Coordinates of C-alpha atoms in Angstrom, one line a residue:
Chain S
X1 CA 192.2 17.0 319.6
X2 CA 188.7 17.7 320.3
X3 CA 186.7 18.9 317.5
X4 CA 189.0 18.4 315.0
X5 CA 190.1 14.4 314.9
X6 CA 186.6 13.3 314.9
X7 CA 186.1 15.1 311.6
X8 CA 188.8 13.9 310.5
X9 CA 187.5 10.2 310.4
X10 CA 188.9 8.1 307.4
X11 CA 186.5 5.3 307.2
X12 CA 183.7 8.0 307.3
X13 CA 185.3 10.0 304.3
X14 CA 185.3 6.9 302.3
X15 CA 182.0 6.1 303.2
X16 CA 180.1 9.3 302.6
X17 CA 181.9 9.3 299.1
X18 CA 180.5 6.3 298.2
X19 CA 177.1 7.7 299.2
X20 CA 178.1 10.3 296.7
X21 CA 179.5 7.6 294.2
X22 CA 175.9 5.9 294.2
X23 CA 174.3 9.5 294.3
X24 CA 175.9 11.1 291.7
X25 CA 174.0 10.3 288.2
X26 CA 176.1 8.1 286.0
X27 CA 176.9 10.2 282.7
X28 CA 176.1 13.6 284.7
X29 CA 179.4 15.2 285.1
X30 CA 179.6 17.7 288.3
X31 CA 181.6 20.3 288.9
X32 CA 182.0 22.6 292.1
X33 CA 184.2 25.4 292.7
X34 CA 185.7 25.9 295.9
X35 CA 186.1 29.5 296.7
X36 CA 188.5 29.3 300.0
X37 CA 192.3 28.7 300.0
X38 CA 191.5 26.8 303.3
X39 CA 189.1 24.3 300.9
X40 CA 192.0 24.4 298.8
X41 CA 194.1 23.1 300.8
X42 CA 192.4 21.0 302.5
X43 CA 190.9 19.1 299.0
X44 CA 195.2 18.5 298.1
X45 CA 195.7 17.6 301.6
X46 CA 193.0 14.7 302.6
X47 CA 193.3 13.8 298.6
X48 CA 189.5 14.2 298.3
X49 CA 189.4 14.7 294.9
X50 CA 190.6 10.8 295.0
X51 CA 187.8 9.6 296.6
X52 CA 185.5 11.3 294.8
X53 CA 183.9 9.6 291.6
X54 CA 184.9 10.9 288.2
X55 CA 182.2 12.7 287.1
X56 CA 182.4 15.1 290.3
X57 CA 185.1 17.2 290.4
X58 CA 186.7 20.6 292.2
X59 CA 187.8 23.7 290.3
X60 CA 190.0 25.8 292.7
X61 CA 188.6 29.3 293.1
X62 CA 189.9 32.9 293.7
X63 CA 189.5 33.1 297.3
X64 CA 193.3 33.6 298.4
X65 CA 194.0 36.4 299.7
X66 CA 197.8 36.8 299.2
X67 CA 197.1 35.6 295.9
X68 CA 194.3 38.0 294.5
X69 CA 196.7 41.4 295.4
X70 CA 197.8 43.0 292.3
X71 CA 201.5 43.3 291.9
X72 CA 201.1 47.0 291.5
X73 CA 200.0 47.1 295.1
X74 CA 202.8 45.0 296.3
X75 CA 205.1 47.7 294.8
X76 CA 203.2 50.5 296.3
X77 CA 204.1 48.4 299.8
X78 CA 208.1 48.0 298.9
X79 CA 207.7 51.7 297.7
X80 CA 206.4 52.7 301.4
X81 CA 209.0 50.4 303.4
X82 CA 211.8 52.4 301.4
X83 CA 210.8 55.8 302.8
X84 CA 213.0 56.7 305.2
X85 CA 211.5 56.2 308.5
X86 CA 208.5 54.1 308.0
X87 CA 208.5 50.6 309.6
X88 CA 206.2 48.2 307.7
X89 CA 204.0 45.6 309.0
X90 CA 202.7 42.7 307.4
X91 CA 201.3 39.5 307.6
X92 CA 204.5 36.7 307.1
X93 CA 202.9 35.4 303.9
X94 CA 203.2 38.7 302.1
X95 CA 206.8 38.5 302.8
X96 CA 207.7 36.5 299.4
X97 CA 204.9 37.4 297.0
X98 CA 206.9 38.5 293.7
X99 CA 206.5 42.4 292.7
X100 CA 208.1 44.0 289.9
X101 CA 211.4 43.7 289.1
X102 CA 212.0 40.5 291.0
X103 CA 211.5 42.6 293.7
X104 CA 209.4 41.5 297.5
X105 CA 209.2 42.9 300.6
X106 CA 211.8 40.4 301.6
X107 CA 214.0 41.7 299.2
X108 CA 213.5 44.8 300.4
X109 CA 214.0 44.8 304.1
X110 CA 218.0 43.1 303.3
X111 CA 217.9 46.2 301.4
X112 CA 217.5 47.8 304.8
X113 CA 213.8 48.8 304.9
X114 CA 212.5 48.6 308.0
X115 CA 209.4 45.6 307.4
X116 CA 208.5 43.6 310.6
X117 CA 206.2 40.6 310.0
X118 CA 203.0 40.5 312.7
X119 CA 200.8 37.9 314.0
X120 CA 198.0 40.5 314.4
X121 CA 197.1 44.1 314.0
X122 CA 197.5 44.5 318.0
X123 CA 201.3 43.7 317.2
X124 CA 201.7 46.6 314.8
X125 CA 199.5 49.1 317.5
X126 CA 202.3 47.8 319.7
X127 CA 205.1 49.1 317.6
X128 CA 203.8 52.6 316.8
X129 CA 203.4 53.0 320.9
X130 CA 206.7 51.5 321.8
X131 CA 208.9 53.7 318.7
X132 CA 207.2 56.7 318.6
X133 CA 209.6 58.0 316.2
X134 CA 209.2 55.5 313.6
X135 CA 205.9 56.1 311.0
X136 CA 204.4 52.8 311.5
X137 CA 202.2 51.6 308.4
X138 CA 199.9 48.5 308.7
X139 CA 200.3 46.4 305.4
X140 CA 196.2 45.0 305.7
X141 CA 194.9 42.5 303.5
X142 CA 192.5 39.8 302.7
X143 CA 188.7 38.8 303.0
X144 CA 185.8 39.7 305.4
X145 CA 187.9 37.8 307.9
X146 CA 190.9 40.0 308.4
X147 CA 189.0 43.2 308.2
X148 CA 188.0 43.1 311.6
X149 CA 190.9 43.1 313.2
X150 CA 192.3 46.2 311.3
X151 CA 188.8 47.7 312.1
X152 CA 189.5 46.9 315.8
X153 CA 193.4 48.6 315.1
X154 CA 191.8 51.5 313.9
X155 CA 189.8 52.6 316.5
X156 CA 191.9 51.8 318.8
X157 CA 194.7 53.8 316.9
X158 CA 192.0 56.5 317.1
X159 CA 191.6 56.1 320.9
X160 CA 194.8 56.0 321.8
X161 CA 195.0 59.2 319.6
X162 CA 198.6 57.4 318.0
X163 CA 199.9 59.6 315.2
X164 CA 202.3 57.3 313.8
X165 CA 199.9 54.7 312.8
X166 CA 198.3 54.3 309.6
X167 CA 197.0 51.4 307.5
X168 CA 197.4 50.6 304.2
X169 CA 194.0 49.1 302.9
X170 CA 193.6 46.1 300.6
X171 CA 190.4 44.8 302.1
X172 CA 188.2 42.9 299.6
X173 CA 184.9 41.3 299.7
X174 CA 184.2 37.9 298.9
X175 CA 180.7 37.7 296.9
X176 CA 182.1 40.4 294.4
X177 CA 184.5 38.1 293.2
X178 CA 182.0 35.2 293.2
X179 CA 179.9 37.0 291.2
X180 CA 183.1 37.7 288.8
X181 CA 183.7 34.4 288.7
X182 CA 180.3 33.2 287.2
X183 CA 179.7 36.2 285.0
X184 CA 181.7 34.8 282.3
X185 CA 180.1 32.4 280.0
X186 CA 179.3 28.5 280.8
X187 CA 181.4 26.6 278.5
X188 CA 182.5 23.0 279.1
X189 CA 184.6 22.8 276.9
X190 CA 186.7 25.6 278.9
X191 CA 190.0 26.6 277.4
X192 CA 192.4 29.7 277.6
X193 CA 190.4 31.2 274.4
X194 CA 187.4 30.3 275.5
X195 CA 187.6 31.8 279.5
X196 CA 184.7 30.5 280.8
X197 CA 184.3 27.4 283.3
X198 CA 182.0 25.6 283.8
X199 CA 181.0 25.9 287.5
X200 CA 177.7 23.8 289.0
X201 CA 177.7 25.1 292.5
X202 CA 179.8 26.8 295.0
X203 CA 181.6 25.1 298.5
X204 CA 181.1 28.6 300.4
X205 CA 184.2 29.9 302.5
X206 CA 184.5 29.1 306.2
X207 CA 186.0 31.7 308.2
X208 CA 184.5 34.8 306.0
X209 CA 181.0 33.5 306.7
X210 CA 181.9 33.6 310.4
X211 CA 182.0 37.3 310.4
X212 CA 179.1 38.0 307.1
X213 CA 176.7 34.8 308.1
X214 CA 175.1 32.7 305.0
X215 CA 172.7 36.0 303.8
X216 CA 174.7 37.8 301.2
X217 CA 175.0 34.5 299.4
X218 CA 171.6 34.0 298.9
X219 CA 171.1 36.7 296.1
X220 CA 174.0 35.1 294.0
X221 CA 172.7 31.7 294.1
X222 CA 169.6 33.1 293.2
X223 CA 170.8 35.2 290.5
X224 CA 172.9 32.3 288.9
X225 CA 170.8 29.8 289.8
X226 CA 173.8 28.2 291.8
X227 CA 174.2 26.0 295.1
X228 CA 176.1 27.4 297.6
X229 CA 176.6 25.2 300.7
X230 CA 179.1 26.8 303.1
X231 CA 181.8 24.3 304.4
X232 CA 183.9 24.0 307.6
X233 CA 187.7 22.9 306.7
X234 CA 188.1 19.5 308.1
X235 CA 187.8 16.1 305.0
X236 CA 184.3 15.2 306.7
X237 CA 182.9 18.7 306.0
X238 CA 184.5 18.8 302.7
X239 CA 182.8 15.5 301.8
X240 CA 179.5 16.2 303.4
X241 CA 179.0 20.0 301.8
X242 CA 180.0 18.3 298.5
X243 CA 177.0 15.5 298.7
X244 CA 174.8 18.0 299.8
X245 CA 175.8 20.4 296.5
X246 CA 175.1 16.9 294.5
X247 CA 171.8 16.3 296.2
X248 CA 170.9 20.1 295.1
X249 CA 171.4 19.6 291.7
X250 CA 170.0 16.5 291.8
X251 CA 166.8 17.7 292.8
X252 CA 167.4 21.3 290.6
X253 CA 167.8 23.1 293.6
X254 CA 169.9 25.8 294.0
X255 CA 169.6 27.1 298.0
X256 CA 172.2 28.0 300.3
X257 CA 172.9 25.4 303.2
X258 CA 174.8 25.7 305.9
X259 CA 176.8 22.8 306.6
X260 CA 179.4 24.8 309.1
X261 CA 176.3 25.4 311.4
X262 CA 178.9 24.3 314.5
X263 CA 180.5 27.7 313.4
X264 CA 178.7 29.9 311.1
X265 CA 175.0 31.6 311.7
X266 CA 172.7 33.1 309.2
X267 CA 173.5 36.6 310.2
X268 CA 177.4 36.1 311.0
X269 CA 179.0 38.2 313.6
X270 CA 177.3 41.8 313.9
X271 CA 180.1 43.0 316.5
X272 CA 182.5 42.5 313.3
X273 CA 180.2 43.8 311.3
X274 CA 179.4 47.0 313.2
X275 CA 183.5 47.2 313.2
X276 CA 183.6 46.9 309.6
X277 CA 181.2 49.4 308.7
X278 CA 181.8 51.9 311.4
X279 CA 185.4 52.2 310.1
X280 CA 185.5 51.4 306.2
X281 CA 183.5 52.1 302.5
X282 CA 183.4 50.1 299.4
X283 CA 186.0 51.8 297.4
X284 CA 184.3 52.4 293.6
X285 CA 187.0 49.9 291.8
X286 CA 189.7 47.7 293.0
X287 CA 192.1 45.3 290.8
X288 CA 192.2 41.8 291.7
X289 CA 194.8 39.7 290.5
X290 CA 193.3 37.3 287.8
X291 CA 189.8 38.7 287.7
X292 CA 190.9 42.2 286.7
X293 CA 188.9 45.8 287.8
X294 CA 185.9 44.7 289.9
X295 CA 183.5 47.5 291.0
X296 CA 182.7 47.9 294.6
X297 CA 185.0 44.8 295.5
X298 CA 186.9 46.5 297.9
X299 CA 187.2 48.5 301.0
X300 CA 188.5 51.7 302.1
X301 CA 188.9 53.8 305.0
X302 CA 186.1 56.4 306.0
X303 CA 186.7 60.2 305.7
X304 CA 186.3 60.4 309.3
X305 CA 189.5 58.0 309.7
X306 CA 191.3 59.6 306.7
X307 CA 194.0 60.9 308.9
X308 CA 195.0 57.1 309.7
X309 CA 194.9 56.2 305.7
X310 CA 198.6 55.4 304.3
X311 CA 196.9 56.3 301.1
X312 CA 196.5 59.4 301.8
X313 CA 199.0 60.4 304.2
X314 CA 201.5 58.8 301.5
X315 CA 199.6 60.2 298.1
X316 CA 200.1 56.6 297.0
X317 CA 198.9 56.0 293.2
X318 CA 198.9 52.9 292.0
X319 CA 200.3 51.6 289.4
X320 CA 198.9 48.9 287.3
X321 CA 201.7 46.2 286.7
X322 CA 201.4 43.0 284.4
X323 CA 202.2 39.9 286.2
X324 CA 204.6 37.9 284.9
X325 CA 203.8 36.4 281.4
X326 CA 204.6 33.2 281.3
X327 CA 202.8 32.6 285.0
X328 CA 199.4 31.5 284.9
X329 CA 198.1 32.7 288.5
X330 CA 195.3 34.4 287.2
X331 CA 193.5 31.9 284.8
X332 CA 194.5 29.4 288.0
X333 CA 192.5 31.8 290.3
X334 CA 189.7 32.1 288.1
X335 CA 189.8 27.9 287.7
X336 CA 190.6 27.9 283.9
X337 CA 193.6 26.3 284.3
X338 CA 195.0 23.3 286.4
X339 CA 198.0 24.5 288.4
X340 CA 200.3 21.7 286.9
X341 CA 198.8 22.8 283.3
X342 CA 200.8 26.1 284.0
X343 CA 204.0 25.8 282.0
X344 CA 206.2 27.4 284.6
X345 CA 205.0 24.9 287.9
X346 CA 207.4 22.6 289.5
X347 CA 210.3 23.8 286.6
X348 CA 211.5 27.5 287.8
X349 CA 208.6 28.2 290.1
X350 CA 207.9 26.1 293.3
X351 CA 207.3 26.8 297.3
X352 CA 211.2 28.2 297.2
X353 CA 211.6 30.1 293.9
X354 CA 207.8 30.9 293.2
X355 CA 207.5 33.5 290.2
X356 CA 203.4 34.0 291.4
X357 CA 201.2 34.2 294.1
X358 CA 199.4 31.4 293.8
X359 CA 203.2 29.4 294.9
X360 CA 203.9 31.9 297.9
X361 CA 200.7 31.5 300.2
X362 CA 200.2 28.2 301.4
X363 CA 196.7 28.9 300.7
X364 CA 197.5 29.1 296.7
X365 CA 196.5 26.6 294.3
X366 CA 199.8 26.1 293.1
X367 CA 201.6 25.7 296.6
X368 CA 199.1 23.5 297.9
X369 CA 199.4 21.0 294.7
X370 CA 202.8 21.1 294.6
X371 CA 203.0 20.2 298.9
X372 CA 200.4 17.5 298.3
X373 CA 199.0 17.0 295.2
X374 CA 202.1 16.9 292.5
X375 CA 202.9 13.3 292.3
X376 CA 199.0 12.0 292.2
X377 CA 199.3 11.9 288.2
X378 CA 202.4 10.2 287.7
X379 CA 201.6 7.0 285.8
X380 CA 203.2 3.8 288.4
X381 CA 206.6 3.1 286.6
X382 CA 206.7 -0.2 284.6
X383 CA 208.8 -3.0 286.9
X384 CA 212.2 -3.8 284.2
X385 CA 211.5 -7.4 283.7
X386 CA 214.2 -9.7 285.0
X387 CA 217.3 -10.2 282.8
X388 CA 217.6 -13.8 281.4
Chain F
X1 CA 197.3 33.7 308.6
X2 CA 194.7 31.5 309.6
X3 CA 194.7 28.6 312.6
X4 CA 191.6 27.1 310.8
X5 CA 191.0 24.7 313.9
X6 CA 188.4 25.7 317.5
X7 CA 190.7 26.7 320.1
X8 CA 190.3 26.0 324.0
X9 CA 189.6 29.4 326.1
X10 CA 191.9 28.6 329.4
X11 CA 191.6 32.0 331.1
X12 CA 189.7 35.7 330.5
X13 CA 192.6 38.5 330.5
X14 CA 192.3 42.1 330.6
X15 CA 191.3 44.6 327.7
X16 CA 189.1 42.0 325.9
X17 CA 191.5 39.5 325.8
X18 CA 192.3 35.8 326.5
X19 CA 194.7 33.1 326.6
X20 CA 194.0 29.6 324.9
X21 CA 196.1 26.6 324.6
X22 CA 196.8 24.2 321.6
X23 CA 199.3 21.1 322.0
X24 CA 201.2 23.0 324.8
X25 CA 201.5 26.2 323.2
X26 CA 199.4 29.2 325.0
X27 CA 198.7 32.5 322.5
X28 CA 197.1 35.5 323.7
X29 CA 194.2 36.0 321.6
X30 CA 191.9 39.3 321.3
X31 CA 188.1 38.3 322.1
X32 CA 186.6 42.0 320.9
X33 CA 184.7 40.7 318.8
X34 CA 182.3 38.1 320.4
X35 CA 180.1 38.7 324.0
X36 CA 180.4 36.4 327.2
X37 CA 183.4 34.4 326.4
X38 CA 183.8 32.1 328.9
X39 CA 186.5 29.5 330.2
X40 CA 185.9 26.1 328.1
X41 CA 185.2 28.1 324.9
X42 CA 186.2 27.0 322.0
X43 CA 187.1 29.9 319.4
X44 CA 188.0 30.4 316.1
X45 CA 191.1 32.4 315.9
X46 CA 192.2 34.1 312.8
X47 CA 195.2 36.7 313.1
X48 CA 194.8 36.7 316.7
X49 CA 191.7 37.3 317.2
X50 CA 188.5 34.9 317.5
X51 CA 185.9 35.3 315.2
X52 CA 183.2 32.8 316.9
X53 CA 182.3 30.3 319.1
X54 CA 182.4 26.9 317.9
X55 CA 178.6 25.6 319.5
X56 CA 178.8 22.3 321.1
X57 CA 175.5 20.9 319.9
X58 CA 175.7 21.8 316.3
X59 CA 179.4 20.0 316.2
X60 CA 177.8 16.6 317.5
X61 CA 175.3 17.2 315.4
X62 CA 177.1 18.0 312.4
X63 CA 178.7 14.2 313.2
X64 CA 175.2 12.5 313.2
X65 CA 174.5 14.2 310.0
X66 CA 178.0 12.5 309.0
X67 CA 177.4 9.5 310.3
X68 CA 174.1 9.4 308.4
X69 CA 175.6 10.2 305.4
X70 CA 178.0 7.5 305.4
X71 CA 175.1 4.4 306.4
X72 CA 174.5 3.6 303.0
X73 CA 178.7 4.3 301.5
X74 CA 179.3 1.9 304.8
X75 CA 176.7 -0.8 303.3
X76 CA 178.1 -0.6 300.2
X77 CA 181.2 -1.2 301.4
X78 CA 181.5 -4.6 303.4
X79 CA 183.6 -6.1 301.3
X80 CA 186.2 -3.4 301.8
X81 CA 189.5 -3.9 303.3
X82 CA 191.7 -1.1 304.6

């Protein structure tokens, strides 16, 4: 397919991580943190950690979306879906995220709540027109890149002057939990009592740069005195950002490149942008799942929209839930811990019994091993020598 | 959630919207958010709707960049065998 095989180009990827093989300073150990569950993926998926050298490695980073939602917000969905005569929308990966209780929204709608899974927030406009007596809530999540579409619904709710629409926001912003990730201590010697990892420079996310451009990382690679190169998805961009992150600290640089130019500009898109801002407000504090409260991390709707707010229209209060103890989802989105370090990972909790997020979306770092990754450790068995 | 491939534009619908085509399957995607989408396009879609335009000189020379990067990986290795 065009644009997508030729970066995709195996004798390249070998080659170029040679070139980072022979660039990479013997003894100087590297290690970059990729913040996308796209990167994520992709890094199990072409192997690339196998052809990188040893001393450069990848620490998987926070930026799931399905994975960073609290459980207590999760609940507050199932608790909505219940009412009688609400019809809940959501994305399909939501569907099997784990809440409280052993409870999901899956579990829920055989329990005869009304949830509908949509490709897009046009789908669940569609809904509210066609069932005008059903109370039709939008179930939005994720990064810079989804929140334009539920800006778009909004308005468009708005225009279309539909009283049985509302959304229920869970829009977060990608460089607050960048910054949450770094403002822990350095340590290389990283542990679950220590916290901190040790995190050289940053592969920036894809599809949220299409919509906020390369600018608002600037400041934290400034501030941190990080690299941040921004990365399409494909094993050619993946090895190419990852040189250019070793040639930065090579030279004790620490800029933001673009490597994704094909896709992303400096500014990103301003119609988004104007959609975004027109429509939503930082919210003062939001929990993330794994990095805990964050300040201004998060969005919420405008006063002017606050008639189309499922918070509001619902008096929702969250409630803060623990995850699961034994589940190690948020050291593993915070790149402490090594999915198949996590006690419970390919015993009770896999793709089809996950007890965490990190197993539900594909985009986790625990799904995404366990697909691709699981049996790269396993030590060749030993051929039985040949009876005499 | 996210297609994260560049999508073919094969026609311009109604109320800011079009239809593209990947291996045989055609989606109606929203194009709100981006100006002068034309047929030929390629667009990246996420939850149905494309959030930019994949530019057709940057990608090839994104691949010369590539290529560049992989002159002296390829030199080093001659001797390999796939």
């Amino acid at each position: 397919m065009k644009y997508i095989d030729e970066y995709r180009d195996g004798t390249l990827a070998r080659a170029i991580a040679t070139t980072i093989a022979s660039e990479a300073v013997p003894g100087r150990h590297y290690q970059f943190m990729e913040f996308c569950g796209g990167h994520t993926h992709a890094v199990s998926r072409y192997g690339i950690e196998d052809l990188l050298p040893s001393n450069v490695r990848m620490v998987h980073g926070p930026g799931c979306p399905v994975c960073v939602l609290p459980v207590g917000r999760i609940d507050d969905a199932i608790a909505l879906a219940l009412r009688p005569g609400v019809t809940l929308c959501t994305y399909a990966d939501l569907m099997r995220v784990p809440a409280s209780g052993g409870g999901s929204l899956l579990k829920a709608r055989s329990a005869g709540a009304d949830i509908r899974m949509v490709y897009s927030t046009m789908d669940a406009i569609r809904i509210a027109e066609d069932e005008p007596g059903r109370d039709v809530v939008f179930f939005a999540i994720g990064f810079e890149t989804t929140t334009p579409a539920t800006a778009i619904a909004i308005r468009l709710a708005r225009r279309k002057m539909l009283r049985n629409f509302s959304v229920f926001c869970n829009h977060v912003l990608t460089p607050p939990a960048i910054r949450a990730v770094l403002d822990v201590p350095d340590d290389d010697n990283a542990d679950e009592h220590t916290g901190g990892v040790r995190i050289d420079g940053f592969v920036g996310p894809a599809h949220v740069s299409t919509v906020i451009g390369t600018t608002p990382y600037v400041a934290l690679a400034k501030h941190f005195r990080k690299p941040v190169v921004v990365a399409g998805f494909e094993p050619l961009d993946m090895m190419q950002a990852i040189l250019m992150l070793v040639r930065q600290i090579n030279d004790g640089r620490h800029d933001v490149e673009n490597q994704y130019i094909r896709m992303v500009s400096e500014a990103g898109n301003l119609i988004a942008q104007r959609a975004i801002a027109e429509v939503f407000e930082l919210r003062a504090s939001f929990e993330w799942r794994g990095l805990g409260e964050l300040p201004d991390s998060a969005l919420q709707l405008r006063e002017a929209y606050a008639d189309l707010d499922a918070e509001r229209r619902f008096s929702i209060t969250t409630v803060s839930t623990a995850d699961n103890p034994a589940c190690e989802c948020g050291d593993v989105l915070r790149g402490r811990t090594k999915p198949a370090e996590c006690k419970l990972f390919g015993t009770v909790c896999s793709p089809e019994t996950p007890m965490g997020s990190c197993m539900v979306s594909p985009e986790g770092a625990c799904a995404a091993h366990w697909a691709y990754g699981r049996f790269r450790n396993r030590v060749a068995r030993q051929p039985v020598p040949a009876a005499t | 959630m996210c297609l994260a491939i560049p999508i073919r534009v094969e026609a311009l619908l109604a109320d800011d919207m079009a239809r593209v085509t990947l291996s045989g399957i055609s989606k109606t995607v929203s194009i709100a958010l981006l100006e002068d989408v034309q047929v030929g396009d390629y667009l990246l879609i996420h939850a149905g709707y494309a959030l930019t335009r994949l530019d057709p000189d940057e990608a090839e020379r994104t691949l010369d960049l590539m290529r560049e990067a992989a002159v002296p990986g390829l030199a080093e290795m001659q001797d390999w065998r796939p």
